[in-house]
mmCIF file of C-alpha atoms in Angstrom:
data_model
loop_
_atom_site.group_PDB
_atom_site.id
_atom_site.type_symbol
_atom_site.label_atom_id
_atom_site.label_comp_id
_atom_site.label_asym_id
_atom_site.label_seq_id
_atom_site.Cartn_x
_atom_site.Cartn_y
_atom_site.Cartn_z
ATOM 1 C CA UNK A 1 -9.959 20.268 -3.414
ATOM 2 C CA UNK A 2 -10.956 21.071 0.126
ATOM 3 C CA UNK A 3 -8.385 19.419 2.394
ATOM 4 C CA UNK A 4 -10.890 19.106 5.255
ATOM 5 C CA UNK A 5 -12.816 16.550 3.210
ATOM 6 C CA UNK A 6 -9.742 14.395 2.595
ATOM 7 C CA UNK A 7 -9.107 11.080 4.326
ATOM 8 C CA UNK A 8 -5.916 9.127 4.922
ATOM 9 C CA UNK A 9 -5.254 5.431 4.312
ATOM 10 C CA UNK A 10 -2.079 3.659 5.441
ATOM 11 C CA UNK A 11 -1.450 0.374 3.620
ATOM 12 C CA UNK A 12 1.377 -1.922 2.620
ATOM 13 C CA UNK A 13 1.625 -4.751 0.128
ATOM 14 C CA UNK A 14 5.227 -5.465 -0.749
ATOM 15 C CA UNK A 15 7.700 -2.862 -1.928
ATOM 16 C CA UNK A 16 6.307 0.629 -1.392
ATOM 17 C CA UNK A 17 7.650 1.761 -4.766
ATOM 18 C CA UNK A 18 5.142 -0.537 -6.460
ATOM 19 C CA UNK A 19 2.140 0.268 -4.253
ATOM 20 C CA UNK A 20 2.833 3.990 -4.691
ATOM 21 C CA UNK A 21 3.134 3.694 -8.497
ATOM 22 C CA UNK A 22 -0.176 1.842 -8.779
ATOM 23 C CA UNK A 23 -2.293 3.939 -6.436
ATOM 24 C CA UNK A 24 -0.995 7.223 -7.914
ATOM 25 C CA UNK A 25 -3.039 6.297 -10.992
ATOM 26 C CA UNK A 26 -6.403 6.461 -9.211
ATOM 27 C CA UNK A 27 -8.995 9.207 -9.436
ATOM 28 C CA UNK A 28 -9.407 10.909 -6.095
ATOM 29 C CA UNK A 29 -5.882 10.221 -4.842
ATOM 30 C CA UNK A 30 -4.294 13.554 -3.992
ATOM 31 C CA UNK A 31 -0.999 12.528 -2.408
ATOM 32 C CA UNK A 32 1.015 9.419 -1.584
ATOM 33 C CA UNK A 33 3.949 9.290 0.797
ATOM 34 C CA UNK A 34 6.112 6.186 1.111
ATOM 35 C CA UNK A 35 7.184 5.264 4.615
ATOM 36 C CA UNK A 36 7.340 2.779 7.448
ATOM 37 C CA UNK A 37 4.850 1.766 10.127
ATOM 38 C CA UNK A 38 4.060 -1.052 12.508
ATOM 39 C CA UNK A 39 7.464 -1.384 14.085
ATOM 40 C CA UNK A 40 8.517 -2.162 17.614
ATOM 41 C CA UNK A 41 11.695 -0.118 17.986
ATOM 42 C CA UNK A 42 11.708 3.511 19.120
ATOM 43 C CA UNK A 43 12.670 6.385 16.866
ATOM 44 C CA UNK A 44 12.564 6.847 13.122
ATOM 45 C CA UNK A 45 13.922 3.823 11.267
ATOM 46 C CA UNK A 46 16.061 4.007 8.151
ATOM 47 C CA UNK A 47 15.467 1.996 4.993
ATOM 48 C CA UNK A 48 18.479 -0.185 5.789
ATOM 49 C CA UNK A 49 17.147 -0.890 9.303
ATOM 50 C CA UNK A 50 13.668 -1.763 8.003
ATOM 51 C CA UNK A 51 15.155 -4.047 5.331
ATOM 52 C CA UNK A 52 17.078 -5.908 8.033
ATOM 53 C CA UNK A 53 13.709 -7.171 9.281
ATOM 54 C CA UNK A 54 14.700 -6.367 12.863
ATOM 55 C CA UNK A 55 12.549 -3.253 13.420
ATOM 56 C CA UNK A 56 9.169 -4.871 12.792
ATOM 57 C CA UNK A 57 8.177 -2.059 10.419
ATOM 58 C CA UNK A 58 6.392 -2.645 7.138
ATOM 59 C CA UNK A 59 7.006 -0.665 3.982
ATOM 60 C CA UNK A 60 3.746 1.261 3.591
ATOM 61 C CA UNK A 61 2.236 4.175 1.739
ATOM 62 C CA UNK A 62 0.110 6.852 3.303
ATOM 63 C CA UNK A 63 -2.569 7.850 0.804
ATOM 64 C CA UNK A 64 -4.469 11.130 1.036
ATOM 65 C CA UNK A 65 -7.675 10.771 -0.974
ATOM 66 C CA UNK A 66 -11.063 12.356 -1.591
ATOM 67 C CA UNK A 67 -13.766 9.951 -0.351
ATOM 68 C CA UNK A 68 -16.313 11.707 -2.593
ATOM 69 C CA UNK A 69 -14.366 10.403 -5.597
ATOM 70 C CA UNK A 70 -13.097 7.054 -4.296
ATOM 71 C CA UNK A 71 -14.345 5.523 -1.075
ATOM 72 C CA UNK A 72 -11.972 4.004 1.460
ATOM 73 C CA UNK A 73 -13.451 0.563 0.815
ATOM 74 C CA UNK A 74 -13.024 0.933 -2.965
ATOM 75 C CA UNK A 75 -9.433 2.056 -2.415
ATOM 76 C CA UNK A 76 -8.868 -1.086 -0.327
ATOM 77 C CA UNK A 77 -10.483 -3.339 -2.948
ATOM 78 C CA UNK A 78 -8.134 -1.899 -5.579
ATOM 79 C CA UNK A 79 -5.180 -2.313 -3.214
ATOM 80 C CA UNK A 80 -6.076 -5.900 -2.281
ATOM 81 C CA UNK A 81 -6.473 -6.932 -5.931
ATOM 82 C CA UNK A 82 -3.205 -5.296 -7.007
ATOM 83 C CA UNK A 83 -0.940 -7.524 -4.901
ATOM 84 C CA UNK A 84 -1.185 -11.061 -3.516
ATOM 85 C CA UNK A 85 -2.907 -10.786 -0.126
ATOM 86 C CA UNK A 86 -2.535 -14.547 0.422
ATOM 87 C CA UNK A 87 1.248 -14.675 0.799
ATOM 88 C CA UNK A 88 2.659 -14.099 4.268
ATOM 89 C CA UNK A 89 5.565 -11.646 4.438
ATOM 90 C CA UNK A 90 6.236 -11.923 0.706
ATOM 91 C CA UNK A 91 5.377 -10.248 -2.580
ATOM 92 C CA UNK A 92 7.085 -11.766 -5.601
ATOM 93 C CA UNK A 93 10.821 -11.801 -4.953
ATOM 94 C CA UNK A 94 10.529 -9.438 -1.990
ATOM 95 C CA UNK A 95 10.600 -11.534 1.192
ATOM 96 C CA UNK A 96 10.473 -10.445 4.832
ATOM 97 C CA UNK A 97 8.066 -8.994 7.375
ATOM 98 C CA UNK A 98 8.712 -5.527 5.938
ATOM 99 C CA UNK A 99 6.850 -6.672 2.797
ATOM 100 C CA UNK A 100 3.760 -7.974 4.589
ATOM 101 C CA UNK A 101 0.271 -7.174 3.366
ATOM 102 C CA UNK A 102 -1.185 -4.768 5.918
ATOM 103 C CA UNK A 103 -3.983 -2.266 6.407
ATOM 104 C CA UNK A 104 -3.463 0.209 9.246
ATOM 105 C CA UNK A 105 -6.892 1.670 10.012
ATOM 106 C CA UNK A 106 -7.292 5.175 11.454
ATOM 107 C CA UNK A 107 -10.802 4.790 12.917
ATOM 108 C CA UNK A 108 -13.557 2.236 13.519
ATOM 109 C CA UNK A 109 -15.179 2.976 10.149
ATOM 110 C CA UNK A 110 -11.927 2.133 8.344
ATOM 111 C CA UNK A 111 -11.542 -1.042 10.408
ATOM 112 C CA UNK A 112 -15.052 -2.148 9.419
ATOM 113 C CA UNK A 113 -14.411 -1.349 5.739
ATOM 114 C CA UNK A 114 -11.125 -3.293 5.823
ATOM 115 C CA UNK A 115 -12.790 -6.354 7.326
ATOM 116 C CA UNK A 116 -15.648 -6.134 4.795
ATOM 117 C CA UNK A 117 -13.285 -5.745 1.825
ATOM 118 C CA UNK A 118 -11.327 -8.836 2.855
ATOM 119 C CA UNK A 119 -14.527 -10.817 3.414
ATOM 120 C CA UNK A 120 -15.833 -9.722 0.002
ATOM 121 C CA UNK A 121 -12.680 -10.917 -1.769
ATOM 122 C CA UNK A 122 -12.238 -14.236 0.105
ATOM 123 C CA UNK A 123 -14.244 -16.310 -2.413
ATOM 124 C CA UNK A 124 -11.913 -15.239 -5.247
ATOM 125 C CA UNK A 125 -8.791 -16.760 -3.678
ATOM 126 C CA UNK A 126 -8.006 -20.441 -3.161
ATOM 127 C CA UNK A 127 -5.679 -19.609 -0.258
ATOM 128 C CA UNK A 128 -6.688 -17.605 2.827
ATOM 129 C CA UNK A 129 -6.148 -13.847 2.782
ATOM 130 C CA UNK A 130 -3.424 -13.086 5.336
ATOM 131 C CA UNK A 131 -3.548 -9.289 5.160
ATOM 132 C CA UNK A 132 -2.986 -7.874 8.636
ATOM 133 C CA UNK A 133 -5.617 -5.369 9.819
ATOM 134 C CA UNK A 134 -4.282 -3.285 12.710
ATOM 135 C CA UNK A 135 -4.784 0.104 14.324
ATOM 136 C CA UNK A 136 -2.616 2.808 12.773
ATOM 137 C CA UNK A 137 0.689 3.376 14.488
ATOM 138 C CA UNK A 138 3.276 6.085 14.021
ATOM 139 C CA UNK A 139 3.981 6.667 10.334
ATOM 140 C CA UNK A 140 7.593 7.477 9.484
ATOM 141 C CA UNK A 141 8.160 9.093 6.103
ATOM 142 C CA UNK A 142 10.793 7.221 4.096
ATOM 143 C CA UNK A 143 13.918 8.881 2.807
ATOM 144 C CA UNK A 144 13.364 11.432 0.020
ATOM 145 C CA UNK A 145 14.810 9.213 -2.714
ATOM 146 C CA UNK A 146 11.965 6.714 -2.120
ATOM 147 C CA UNK A 147 9.249 9.301 -2.855
ATOM 148 C CA UNK A 148 7.797 9.115 -6.396
ATOM 149 C CA UNK A 149 10.373 6.420 -7.005
ATOM 150 C CA UNK A 150 8.829 4.859 -10.098
ATOM 151 C CA UNK A 151 8.083 8.209 -11.763
ATOM 152 C CA UNK A 152 11.698 9.243 -11.243
ATOM 153 C CA UNK A 153 13.327 5.880 -12.081
ATOM 154 C CA UNK A 154 11.229 4.104 -14.726
ATOM 155 C CA UNK A 155 14.280 2.560 -16.401
ATOM 156 C CA UNK A 156 15.824 1.251 -13.165
ATOM 157 C CA UNK A 157 15.989 -2.579 -13.188
ATOM 158 C CA UNK A 158 13.363 -3.328 -10.512
ATOM 159 C CA UNK A 159 11.027 -0.711 -11.954
ATOM 160 C CA UNK A 160 11.188 -1.965 -15.541
ATOM 161 C CA UNK A 161 11.116 -5.663 -14.606
ATOM 162 C CA UNK A 162 8.505 -5.602 -11.820
ATOM 163 C CA UNK A 163 6.551 -2.344 -11.642
ATOM 164 C CA UNK A 164 6.043 -1.555 -15.357
ATOM 165 C CA UNK A 165 4.359 -4.926 -16.164
ATOM 166 C CA UNK A 166 2.303 -4.752 -12.961
ATOM 167 C CA UNK A 167 1.209 -1.221 -13.864
ATOM 168 C CA UNK A 168 0.083 -2.337 -17.342
ATOM 169 C CA UNK A 169 -2.061 -5.101 -15.815
ATOM 170 C CA UNK A 170 -3.389 -2.692 -13.156
ATOM 171 C CA UNK A 171 -4.453 -0.179 -15.841
ATOM 172 C CA UNK A 172 -6.450 -2.868 -17.661
ATOM 173 C CA UNK A 173 -8.188 -4.206 -14.554
ATOM 174 C CA UNK A 174 -8.994 -0.834 -12.966
ATOM 175 C CA UNK A 175 -9.379 1.362 -16.088
ATOM 176 C CA UNK A 176 -12.636 2.952 -14.886
ATOM 177 C CA UNK A 177 -10.976 4.182 -11.677
ATOM 178 C CA UNK A 178 -7.921 5.793 -13.287
ATOM 179 C CA UNK A 179 -7.259 9.523 -13.363
#
């Protein structure tokens, strides 16, 4: 793949282990890095600091993808339908601002696509979509042990109880988009 044709998406929807595991399945996704963004404190935060809820950062993934294979808007539609975008600062048992549903756009085109994707999905939810759409801020790569977490820890409790069932459902719903 020609790297100059790649685009970057920065999104969060609960625990980054789960978002990473799901989006790694998609055609056109070249790389995913788990990290933190959207915070208000200076410097690079640690996982423990982000989990305290005091930094303002969200757990996010930065996705490098080929827009000729999957468009940014299609990536967002998959993302928005793979978590609950109607719950504020919560996904399942994960609660706190670090687990908020968020799209950090990198340009005006991405902002427009994010707004359109949310508008397109609104009729399918009984509650309002609360996904935050904000300009991209500094992305801080998470600690190494968070990268490829599900692939490296499939039998870990959270992975087997939360991610594995979610991944099975994801594969059924988005089968045509899987690598």
